[in-house]
């Protein structure tokens, strides 16, 4: 009997277990798909974060304007890029390049006997978990105010919060001891330590901030005026885009001894304008201005080898010259070909230098690209960080490129037609030629280079892969003038030229340090019997001692056409280099033009009597014709010459 009961209960259990599982699973499905009907509530627009309820929805943030579709009759490139809404930006890290729309709730200044680079936030202001939850965690502005002088390290800290009920900072002032904001109200707060704390023989200066209204109490206009970020600027030049200087200077300038230091701040959101896609004009024109070797410093710069006298603030003089050239040429693209920074101990804060090097270009809303030179990361941030900064500037087209090859900033830009087909008509390659391959450190830890770097084999392979991905087009290109209401553009037979070919678009390549072949014997012009070497060379070779094979393995291998009748013409018609300031010739070697930009900056070395100059590439006929010339500081146009297209010297195999 006992055995029979045991078997009976085991039988019931074997039936009950799958039955219960089936019933529970059916109930769950019924709840999820039938019974559960969520209704709008505070949980839709609020979420729990590390500081209580963080608003993530409701009204659009200041930086996230909705994108409207372009009008049907607008050009294909005339499209506004959507802006991030900022709701996912981190609150507890200092990220001044992000367009934060979140306000600050409290500001402090701390001193530390050891640099924060070594000890991090060891000297951060006191706080509690409750304060962090309400006002936000303390965030360090990673810029030492006493970097040049002072007995200890001095840093600004702030709290940032998304809470709607916390008073937010809307104004800042720097005042000497004994002075107060006028009119003085209860919403003004004085920071405990002087912003000049630790600097000998300098009058103290105290930071005051106004935190009156909460986000709930602010109007739209007031939200645009609240303080959303703090930074530090070294030098007397313009602060980072969207920021303003807080006067007076934290550290006044002492020419030749100390560069000035300013606290800077941003109000609201200053969305960084993006460059439109590169495109030819309706009549097939596209102009590139090459800017080589600016050699800017944190200071206003020292003049070198010029007949200008007296000559002061060479960086400012160079920017003024560049502005005049831009107004005269009106380029569609500006390319900085390296050594934007002087290095050599004078560009010790790259961010302050990068804030000013392209302002003449960005003020005119001109798209720009850049490559690195050998001096750019001699001191301060490495190339990866500098590239991230350049990408955050207005109208920048700079790209990171692949991370698994040598260099930072190996990338490709394509220039397309203005008609509805948006045909790829011109290719622009950008490569990082590196800095130094050999050198030594002295007893004081300073690095002394002995050999330049070169373009490595993995970069050559990358270039060949990118070239292989480019589809051939019918050349010369004929734009479509038909209107097809967004359908495929059909070519009109009457517009097809009598002679045409199927080939890749022409290409230009930009990098800083020249190849060894730039100093080889040039081709001969079959029409005249003269060497194809246009311009002057007033210095010795600036190429690397090692030849990585870019010319033979890369430039001469990547042809514009794989067909036999292509004639072995290289895809890249022109290589544009910087590096050598008093070399500005264009020399054709085996059908490839190797050109120097020539020094355009009073801050870089030169030669008295040799005018500063900038090289122009004027591309016409929808990419078929490439013409170059140089414009000098005295507005002279020198050595105008057609490199490719109608009127150019014939190729060697033609």
PDB file of N, CA and C in Angstrom, residues 87-178:
ATOM      1  N   UNK A  87      20.909  65.038 -23.528  1.00  0.00           N
ATOM      2  CA  UNK A  87      20.400  64.354 -22.342  1.00  0.00           C
ATOM      3  C   UNK A  87      21.301  63.201 -21.893  1.00  0.00           C
ATOM      4  N   UNK A  88      22.149  62.707 -22.806  1.00  0.00           N
ATOM      5  CA  UNK A  88      23.015  61.583 -22.447  1.00  0.00           C
ATOM      6  C   UNK A  88      24.437  62.015 -22.106  1.00  0.00           C
ATOM      7  N   UNK A  89      24.713  63.321 -22.106  1.00  0.00           N
ATOM      8  CA  UNK A  89      26.061  63.780 -21.804  1.00  0.00           C
ATOM      9  C   UNK A  89      26.379  63.527 -20.336  1.00  0.00           C
ATOM     10  N   UNK A  90      27.602  63.152 -20.028  1.00  0.00           N
ATOM     11  CA  UNK A  90      27.964  62.878 -18.631  1.00  0.00           C
ATOM     12  C   UNK A  90      27.949  64.142 -17.789  1.00  0.00           C
ATOM     13  N   UNK A  91      27.522  64.005 -16.523  1.00  0.00           N
ATOM     14  CA  UNK A  91      27.455  65.149 -15.617  1.00  0.00           C
ATOM     15  C   UNK A  91      28.660  65.225 -14.696  1.00  0.00           C
ATOM     16  N   UNK A  92      29.352  64.120 -14.513  1.00  0.00           N
ATOM     17  CA  UNK A  92      30.405  64.080 -13.502  1.00  0.00           C
ATOM     18  C   UNK A  92      31.804  64.032 -14.107  1.00  0.00           C
ATOM     19  N   UNK A  93      31.948  64.429 -15.374  1.00  0.00           N
ATOM     20  CA  UNK A  93      33.264  64.563 -15.994  1.00  0.00           C
ATOM     21  C   UNK A  93      33.323  65.895 -16.734  1.00  0.00           C
ATOM     22  N   UNK A  94      34.535  66.444 -16.817  1.00  0.00           N
ATOM     23  CA  UNK A  94      34.715  67.726 -17.490  1.00  0.00           C
ATOM     24  C   UNK A  94      34.854  67.486 -18.987  1.00  0.00           C
ATOM     25  N   UNK A  95      33.862  67.905 -19.760  1.00  0.00           N
ATOM     26  CA  UNK A  95      33.841  67.688 -21.202  1.00  0.00           C
ATOM     27  C   UNK A  95      33.474  68.997 -21.896  1.00  0.00           C
ATOM     28  N   UNK A  96      34.390  69.965 -21.952  1.00  0.00           N
ATOM     29  CA  UNK A  96      34.047  71.292 -22.497  1.00  0.00           C
ATOM     30  C   UNK A  96      33.760  71.295 -23.985  1.00  0.00           C
ATOM     31  N   UNK A  97      34.143  70.239 -24.710  1.00  0.00           N
ATOM     32  CA  UNK A  97      33.875  70.210 -26.137  1.00  0.00           C
ATOM     33  C   UNK A  97      32.440  69.810 -26.444  1.00  0.00           C
ATOM     34  N   UNK A  98      31.736  69.249 -25.468  1.00  0.00           N
ATOM     35  CA  UNK A  98      30.344  68.855 -25.684  1.00  0.00           C
ATOM     36  C   UNK A  98      29.422  70.055 -25.457  1.00  0.00           C
ATOM     37  N   UNK A  99      28.388  70.195 -26.279  1.00  0.00           N
ATOM     38  CA  UNK A  99      27.449  71.327 -26.118  1.00  0.00           C
ATOM     39  C   UNK A  99      26.443  71.067 -25.002  1.00  0.00           C
ATOM     40  N   UNK A 100      26.925  71.022 -23.768  1.00  0.00           N
ATOM     41  CA  UNK A 100      26.059  70.786 -22.612  1.00  0.00           C
ATOM     42  C   UNK A 100      24.999  71.874 -22.498  1.00  0.00           C
ATOM     43  N   UNK A 101      23.766  71.482 -22.204  1.00  0.00           N
ATOM     44  CA  UNK A 101      22.724  72.472 -21.902  1.00  0.00           C
ATOM     45  C   UNK A 101      22.311  72.388 -20.439  1.00  0.00           C
ATOM     46  N   UNK A 102      23.116  71.696 -19.634  1.00  0.00           N
ATOM     47  CA  UNK A 102      22.817  71.513 -18.216  1.00  0.00           C
ATOM     48  C   UNK A 102      23.563  72.557 -17.401  1.00  0.00           C
ATOM     49  N   UNK A 103      22.879  73.179 -16.445  1.00  0.00           N
ATOM     50  CA  UNK A 103      23.456  74.275 -15.682  1.00  0.00           C
ATOM     51  C   UNK A 103      24.341  73.834 -14.533  1.00  0.00           C
ATOM     52  N   UNK A 104      25.090  74.792 -13.996  1.00  0.00           N
ATOM     53  CA  UNK A 104      25.970  74.578 -12.846  1.00  0.00           C
ATOM     54  C   UNK A 104      25.276  75.074 -11.592  1.00  0.00           C
ATOM     55  N   UNK A 105      25.469  74.348 -10.489  1.00  0.00           N
ATOM     56  CA  UNK A 105      24.788  74.706  -9.248  1.00  0.00           C
ATOM     57  C   UNK A 105      25.733  75.304  -8.208  1.00  0.00           C
ATOM     58  N   UNK A 106      27.032  75.040  -8.302  1.00  0.00           N
ATOM     59  CA  UNK A 106      27.972  75.532  -7.297  1.00  0.00           C
ATOM     60  C   UNK A 106      29.376  75.542  -7.898  1.00  0.00           C
ATOM     61  N   UNK A 107      30.219  76.489  -7.464  1.00  0.00           N
ATOM     62  CA  UNK A 107      31.593  76.610  -7.966  1.00  0.00           C
ATOM     63  C   UNK A 107      32.533  76.763  -6.777  1.00  0.00           C
ATOM     64  N   UNK A 108      33.705  76.151  -6.881  1.00  0.00           N
ATOM     65  CA  UNK A 108      34.714  76.260  -5.829  1.00  0.00           C
ATOM     66  C   UNK A 108      36.093  76.312  -6.467  1.00  0.00           C
ATOM     67  N   UNK A 109      37.064  76.790  -5.720  1.00  0.00           N
ATOM     68  CA  UNK A 109      38.466  76.796  -6.137  1.00  0.00           C
ATOM     69  C   UNK A 109      39.268  76.103  -5.045  1.00  0.00           C
ATOM     70  N   UNK A 110      40.081  75.145  -5.413  1.00  0.00           N
ATOM     71  CA  UNK A 110      40.867  74.396  -4.429  1.00  0.00           C
ATOM     72  C   UNK A 110      42.349  74.503  -4.754  1.00  0.00           C
ATOM     73  N   UNK A 111      43.164  74.443  -3.721  1.00  0.00           N
ATOM     74  CA  UNK A 111      44.609  74.421  -3.896  1.00  0.00           C
ATOM     75  C   UNK A 111      45.132  73.064  -3.450  1.00  0.00           C
ATOM     76  N   UNK A 112      46.217  72.655  -4.075  1.00  0.00           N
ATOM     77  CA  UNK A 112      46.796  71.349  -3.766  1.00  0.00           C
ATOM     78  C   UNK A 112      48.303  71.446  -3.941  1.00  0.00           C
ATOM     79  N   UNK A 113      49.041  70.871  -2.987  1.00  0.00           N
ATOM     80  CA  UNK A 113      50.497  70.956  -3.040  1.00  0.00           C
ATOM     81  C   UNK A 113      51.083  70.089  -4.163  1.00  0.00           C
ATOM     82  N   UNK A 114      50.273  69.158  -4.688  1.00  0.00           N
ATOM     83  CA  UNK A 114      50.712  68.279  -5.766  1.00  0.00           C
ATOM     84  C   UNK A 114      49.744  68.437  -6.931  1.00  0.00           C
ATOM     85  N   UNK A 115      50.252  68.389  -8.133  1.00  0.00           N
ATOM     86  CA  UNK A 115      49.420  68.564  -9.322  1.00  0.00           C
ATOM     87  C   UNK A 115      48.336  67.499  -9.399  1.00  0.00           C
ATOM     88  N   UNK A 116      47.162  67.913  -9.862  1.00  0.00           N
ATOM     89  CA  UNK A 116      46.058  66.970 -10.026  1.00  0.00           C
ATOM     90  C   UNK A 116      46.371  65.892 -11.049  1.00  0.00           C
ATOM     91  N   UNK A 117      47.338  66.138 -11.930  1.00  0.00           N
ATOM     92  CA  UNK A 117      47.733  65.103 -12.886  1.00  0.00           C
ATOM     93  C   UNK A 117      48.248  63.871 -12.156  1.00  0.00           C
ATOM     94  N   UNK A 118      48.854  64.097 -10.982  1.00  0.00           N
ATOM     95  CA  UNK A 118      49.440  62.999 -10.224  1.00  0.00           C
ATOM     96  C   UNK A 118      48.473  62.423  -9.197  1.00  0.00           C
ATOM     97  N   UNK A 119      47.650  63.269  -8.584  1.00  0.00           N
ATOM     98  CA  UNK A 119      46.823  62.791  -7.464  1.00  0.00           C
ATOM     99  C   UNK A 119      45.340  62.830  -7.763  1.00  0.00           C
ATOM    100  N   UNK A 120      44.942  63.269  -8.968  1.00  0.00           N
ATOM    101  CA  UNK A 120      43.534  63.290  -9.318  1.00  0.00           C
ATOM    102  C   UNK A 120      42.751  64.267  -8.452  1.00  0.00           C
ATOM    103  N   UNK A 121      41.633  63.799  -7.891  1.00  0.00           N
ATOM    104  CA  UNK A 121      40.751  64.653  -7.101  1.00  0.00           C
ATOM    105  C   UNK A 121      41.015  64.543  -5.609  1.00  0.00           C
ATOM    106  N   UNK A 122      42.255  64.312  -5.236  1.00  0.00           N
ATOM    107  CA  UNK A 122      42.606  64.215  -3.821  1.00  0.00           C
ATOM    108  C   UNK A 122      42.248  65.499  -3.073  1.00  0.00           C
ATOM    109  N   UNK A 123      42.379  66.641  -3.718  1.00  0.00           N
ATOM    110  CA  UNK A 123      42.113  67.928  -3.073  1.00  0.00           C
ATOM    111  C   UNK A 123      40.770  68.511  -3.472  1.00  0.00           C
ATOM    112  N   UNK A 124      39.830  67.673  -3.868  1.00  0.00           N
ATOM    113  CA  UNK A 124      38.500  68.150  -4.251  1.00  0.00           C
ATOM    114  C   UNK A 124      37.769  68.734  -3.049  1.00  0.00           C
ATOM    115  N   UNK A 125      36.806  69.627  -3.260  1.00  0.00           N
ATOM    116  CA  UNK A 125      36.034  70.190  -2.148  1.00  0.00           C
ATOM    117  C   UNK A 125      35.289  69.098  -1.383  1.00  0.00           C
ATOM    118  N   UNK A 126      35.024  69.374  -0.106  1.00  0.00           N
ATOM    119  CA  UNK A 126      34.266  68.429   0.715  1.00  0.00           C
ATOM    120  C   UNK A 126      32.846  68.285   0.188  1.00  0.00           C
ATOM    121  N   UNK A 127      32.295  67.105   0.379  1.00  0.00           N
ATOM    122  CA  UNK A 127      30.928  66.865  -0.073  1.00  0.00           C
ATOM    123  C   UNK A 127      30.335  65.705   0.705  1.00  0.00           C
ATOM    124  N   UNK A 128      29.058  65.494   0.523  1.00  0.00           N
ATOM    125  CA  UNK A 128      28.355  64.348   1.105  1.00  0.00           C
ATOM    126  C   UNK A 128      27.543  63.675   0.015  1.00  0.00           C
ATOM    127  N   UNK A 129      27.090  62.473   0.300  1.00  0.00           N
ATOM    128  CA  UNK A 129      26.268  61.746  -0.663  1.00  0.00           C
ATOM    129  C   UNK A 129      24.987  62.513  -0.946  1.00  0.00           C
ATOM    130  N   UNK A 130      24.413  63.121   0.114  1.00  0.00           N
ATOM    131  CA  UNK A 130      23.177  63.875  -0.065  1.00  0.00           C
ATOM    132  C   UNK A 130      23.394  65.092  -0.952  1.00  0.00           C
ATOM    133  N   UNK A 131      24.516  65.807  -0.749  1.00  0.00           N
ATOM    134  CA  UNK A 131      24.805  66.967  -1.589  1.00  0.00           C
ATOM    135  C   UNK A 131      25.036  66.563  -3.040  1.00  0.00           C
ATOM    136  N   UNK A 132      25.735  65.438  -3.233  1.00  0.00           N
ATOM    137  CA  UNK A 132      25.954  64.953  -4.594  1.00  0.00           C
ATOM    138  C   UNK A 132      24.633  64.633  -5.282  1.00  0.00           C
ATOM    139  N   UNK A 133      23.694  64.065  -4.526  1.00  0.00           N
ATOM    140  CA  UNK A 133      22.404  63.692  -5.103  1.00  0.00           C
ATOM    141  C   UNK A 133      21.573  64.902  -5.470  1.00  0.00           C
ATOM    142  N   UNK A 134      21.752  66.005  -4.725  1.00  0.00           N
ATOM    143  CA  UNK A 134      20.931  67.197  -4.948  1.00  0.00           C
ATOM    144  C   UNK A 134      21.596  68.142  -5.957  1.00  0.00           C
ATOM    145  N   UNK A 135      22.862  68.482  -5.727  1.00  0.00           N
ATOM    146  CA  UNK A 135      23.536  69.492  -6.542  1.00  0.00           C
ATOM    147  C   UNK A 135      24.422  68.907  -7.631  1.00  0.00           C
ATOM    148  N   UNK A 136      24.712  67.627  -7.563  1.00  0.00           N
ATOM    149  CA  UNK A 136      25.629  67.020  -8.516  1.00  0.00           C
ATOM    150  C   UNK A 136      27.002  66.823  -7.901  1.00  0.00           C
ATOM    151  N   UNK A 137      27.785  65.944  -8.489  1.00  0.00           N
ATOM    152  CA  UNK A 137      29.129  65.678  -7.995  1.00  0.00           C
ATOM    153  C   UNK A 137      30.087  66.800  -8.405  1.00  0.00           C
ATOM    154  N   UNK A 138      31.149  66.957  -7.631  1.00  0.00           N
ATOM    155  CA  UNK A 138      32.171  67.940  -7.976  1.00  0.00           C
ATOM    156  C   UNK A 138      32.923  67.494  -9.224  1.00  0.00           C
ATOM    157  N   UNK A 139      33.099  68.420 -10.159  1.00  0.00           N
ATOM    158  CA  UNK A 139      33.807  68.161 -11.412  1.00  0.00           C
ATOM    159  C   UNK A 139      34.993  69.115 -11.488  1.00  0.00           C
ATOM    160  N   UNK A 140      36.169  68.566 -11.728  1.00  0.00           N
ATOM    161  CA  UNK A 140      37.373  69.402 -11.808  1.00  0.00           C
ATOM    162  C   UNK A 140      37.603  69.906 -13.226  1.00  0.00           C
ATOM    163  N   UNK A 141      37.786  71.224 -13.382  1.00  0.00           N
ATOM    164  CA  UNK A 141      38.247  71.787 -14.652  1.00  0.00           C
ATOM    165  C   UNK A 141      39.727  71.443 -14.772  1.00  0.00           C
ATOM    166  N   UNK A 142      40.057  70.599 -15.704  1.00  0.00           N
ATOM    167  CA  UNK A 142      41.392  70.005 -15.754  1.00  0.00           C
ATOM    168  C   UNK A 142      42.424  70.954 -16.354  1.00  0.00           C
ATOM    169  N   UNK A 143      42.503  72.148 -15.774  1.00  0.00           N
ATOM    170  CA  UNK A 143      43.450  73.161 -16.210  1.00  0.00           C
ATOM    171  C   UNK A 143      43.986  73.854 -14.963  1.00  0.00           C
ATOM    172  N   UNK A 144      45.264  73.725 -14.702  1.00  0.00           N
ATOM    173  CA  UNK A 144      45.884  74.299 -13.514  1.00  0.00           C
ATOM    174  C   UNK A 144      46.087  75.793 -13.714  1.00  0.00           C
ATOM    175  N   UNK A 145      45.405  76.603 -12.911  1.00  0.00           N
ATOM    176  CA  UNK A 145      45.533  78.059 -13.025  1.00  0.00           C
ATOM    177  C   UNK A 145      46.953  78.526 -12.714  1.00  0.00           C
ATOM    178  N   UNK A 146      47.668  77.787 -11.888  1.00  0.00           N
ATOM    179  CA  UNK A 146      49.034  78.146 -11.499  1.00  0.00           C
ATOM    180  C   UNK A 146      50.085  77.336 -12.260  1.00  0.00           C
ATOM    181  N   UNK A 147      49.745  76.938 -13.489  1.00  0.00           N
ATOM    182  CA  UNK A 147      50.668  76.099 -14.244  1.00  0.00           C
ATOM    183  C   UNK A 147      51.997  76.799 -14.508  1.00  0.00           C
ATOM    184  N   UNK A 148      51.949  78.105 -14.747  1.00  0.00           N
ATOM    185  CA  UNK A 148      53.175  78.850 -15.037  1.00  0.00           C
ATOM    186  C   UNK A 148      53.842  79.408 -13.789  1.00  0.00           C
ATOM    187  N   UNK A 149      53.042  79.723 -12.784  1.00  0.00           N
ATOM    188  CA  UNK A 149      53.581  80.336 -11.574  1.00  0.00           C
ATOM    189  C   UNK A 149      52.717  79.920 -10.394  1.00  0.00           C
ATOM    190  N   UNK A 150      53.185  80.199  -9.182  1.00  0.00           N
ATOM    191  CA  UNK A 150      52.408  79.840  -8.007  1.00  0.00           C
ATOM    192  C   UNK A 150      53.104  78.794  -7.167  1.00  0.00           C
ATOM    193  N   UNK A 151      52.772  78.810  -5.874  1.00  0.00           N
ATOM    194  CA  UNK A 151      53.415  77.899  -4.936  1.00  0.00           C
ATOM    195  C   UNK A 151      52.782  76.518  -4.945  1.00  0.00           C
ATOM    196  N   UNK A 152      51.554  76.420  -5.452  1.00  0.00           N
ATOM    197  CA  UNK A 152      50.860  75.138  -5.482  1.00  0.00           C
ATOM    198  C   UNK A 152      49.899  75.103  -6.663  1.00  0.00           C
ATOM    199  N   UNK A 153      49.325  73.948  -6.888  1.00  0.00           N
ATOM    200  CA  UNK A 153      48.357  73.771  -7.958  1.00  0.00           C
ATOM    201  C   UNK A 153      47.017  74.379  -7.549  1.00  0.00           C
ATOM    202  N   UNK A 154      46.333  75.002  -8.508  1.00  0.00           N
ATOM    203  CA  UNK A 154      45.059  75.666  -8.232  1.00  0.00           C
ATOM    204  C   UNK A 154      44.062  75.266  -9.316  1.00  0.00           C
ATOM    205  N   UNK A 155      42.930  74.700  -8.887  1.00  0.00           N
ATOM    206  CA  UNK A 155      41.930  74.212  -9.828  1.00  0.00           C
ATOM    207  C   UNK A 155      40.544  74.725  -9.504  1.00  0.00           C
ATOM    208  N   UNK A 156      39.746  74.923 -10.553  1.00  0.00           N
ATOM    209  CA  UNK A 156      38.334  75.272 -10.419  1.00  0.00           C
ATOM    210  C   UNK A 156      37.524  73.977 -10.406  1.00  0.00           C
ATOM    211  N   UNK A 157      36.571  73.905  -9.508  1.00  0.00           N
ATOM    212  CA  UNK A 157      35.603  72.801  -9.452  1.00  0.00           C
ATOM    213  C   UNK A 157      34.196  73.375  -9.591  1.00  0.00           C
ATOM    214  N   UNK A 158      33.291  72.566 -10.146  1.00  0.00           N
ATOM    215  CA  UNK A 158      31.883  72.957 -10.167  1.00  0.00           C
ATOM    216  C   UNK A 158      31.005  71.720 -10.045  1.00  0.00           C
ATOM    217  N   UNK A 159      29.760  71.967  -9.675  1.00  0.00           N
ATOM    218  CA  UNK A 159      28.735  70.911  -9.686  1.00  0.00           C
ATOM    219  C   UNK A 159      27.771  71.188 -10.831  1.00  0.00           C
ATOM    220  N   UNK A 160      27.295  70.118 -11.452  1.00  0.00           N
ATOM    221  CA  UNK A 160      26.338  70.227 -12.551  1.00  0.00           C
ATOM    222  C   UNK A 160      25.125  69.355 -12.232  1.00  0.00           C
ATOM    223  N   UNK A 161      23.933  69.876 -12.462  1.00  0.00           N
ATOM    224  CA  UNK A 161      22.732  69.129 -12.115  1.00  0.00           C
ATOM    225  C   UNK A 161      21.652  69.294 -13.172  1.00  0.00           C
ATOM    226  N   UNK A 162      20.844  68.239 -13.326  1.00  0.00           N
ATOM    227  CA  UNK A 162      19.666  68.300 -14.191  1.00  0.00           C
ATOM    228  C   UNK A 162      18.377  68.500 -13.392  1.00  0.00           C
ATOM    229  N   UNK A 163      18.509  68.600 -12.091  1.00  0.00           N
ATOM    230  CA  UNK A 163      17.303  68.793 -11.279  1.00  0.00           C
ATOM    231  C   UNK A 163      16.646  70.122 -11.629  1.00  0.00           C
ATOM    232  N   UNK A 164      15.332  70.140 -11.572  1.00  0.00           N
ATOM    233  CA  UNK A 164      14.573  71.321 -11.979  1.00  0.00           C
ATOM    234  C   UNK A 164      14.373  72.320 -10.853  1.00  0.00           C
ATOM    235  N   UNK A 165      14.679  71.911  -9.592  1.00  0.00           N
ATOM    236  CA  UNK A 165      14.365  72.761  -8.443  1.00  0.00           C
ATOM    237  C   UNK A 165      15.607  73.345  -7.774  1.00  0.00           C
ATOM    238  N   UNK A 166      16.780  73.227  -8.391  1.00  0.00           N
ATOM    239  CA  UNK A 166      18.030  73.712  -7.794  1.00  0.00           C
ATOM    240  C   UNK A 166      18.439  75.022  -8.477  1.00  0.00           C
ATOM    241  N   UNK A 167      18.769  76.069  -7.715  1.00  0.00           N
ATOM    242  CA  UNK A 167      19.231  77.325  -8.323  1.00  0.00           C
ATOM    243  C   UNK A 167      20.504  77.088  -9.151  1.00  0.00           C
ATOM    244  N   UNK A 168      20.540  77.694 -10.322  1.00  0.00           N
ATOM    245  CA  UNK A 168      21.640  77.499 -11.243  1.00  0.00           C
ATOM    246  C   UNK A 168      22.411  78.798 -11.465  1.00  0.00           C
ATOM    247  N   UNK A 169      23.693  78.659 -11.784  1.00  0.00           N
ATOM    248  CA  UNK A 169      24.569  79.815 -11.941  1.00  0.00           C
ATOM    249  C   UNK A 169      24.217  80.556 -13.232  1.00  0.00           C
ATOM    250  N   UNK A 170      23.996  81.860 -13.101  1.00  0.00           N
ATOM    251  CA  UNK A 170      23.625  82.665 -14.266  1.00  0.00           C
ATOM    252  C   UNK A 170      24.588  83.810 -14.530  1.00  0.00           C
ATOM    253  N   UNK A 171      25.533  84.059 -13.606  1.00  0.00           N
ATOM    254  CA  UNK A 171      26.479  85.152 -13.837  1.00  0.00           C
ATOM    255  C   UNK A 171      27.752  84.923 -13.029  1.00  0.00           C
ATOM    256  N   UNK A 172      28.853  85.525 -13.498  1.00  0.00           N
ATOM    257  CA  UNK A 172      30.154  85.397 -12.850  1.00  0.00           C
ATOM    258  C   UNK A 172      30.827  86.763 -12.794  1.00  0.00           C
ATOM    259  N   UNK A 173      31.604  86.974 -11.740  1.00  0.00           N
ATOM    260  CA  UNK A 173      32.380  88.204 -11.611  1.00  0.00           C
ATOM    261  C   UNK A 173      33.692  87.903 -10.896  1.00  0.00           C
ATOM    262  N   UNK A 174      34.746  88.655 -11.245  1.00  0.00           N
ATOM    263  CA  UNK A 174      36.018  88.610 -10.537  1.00  0.00           C
ATOM    264  C   UNK A 174      36.248  89.971  -9.898  1.00  0.00           C
ATOM    265  N   UNK A 175      36.378  89.973  -8.555  1.00  0.00           N
ATOM    266  CA  UNK A 175      36.491  91.241  -7.827  1.00  0.00           C
ATOM    267  C   UNK A 175      37.639  91.170  -6.828  1.00  0.00           C
ATOM    268  N   UNK A 176      38.309  92.290  -6.593  1.00  0.00           N
ATOM    269  CA  UNK A 176      39.374  92.329  -5.579  1.00  0.00           C
ATOM    270  C   UNK A 176      38.769  92.295  -4.179  1.00  0.00           C
ATOM    271  N   UNK A 177      39.598  92.097  -3.161  1.00  0.00           N
ATOM    272  CA  UNK A 177      39.086  92.062  -1.779  1.00  0.00           C
ATOM    273  C   UNK A 177      38.390  93.377  -1.425  1.00  0.00           C
ATOM    274  N   UNK A 178      37.300  93.259  -0.677  1.00  0.00           N
ATOM    275  CA  UNK A 178      36.574  94.445  -0.239  1.00  0.00           C
ATOM    276  C   UNK A 178      35.494  94.898  -1.188  1.00  0.00           C
TER     277      UNK A 178
END
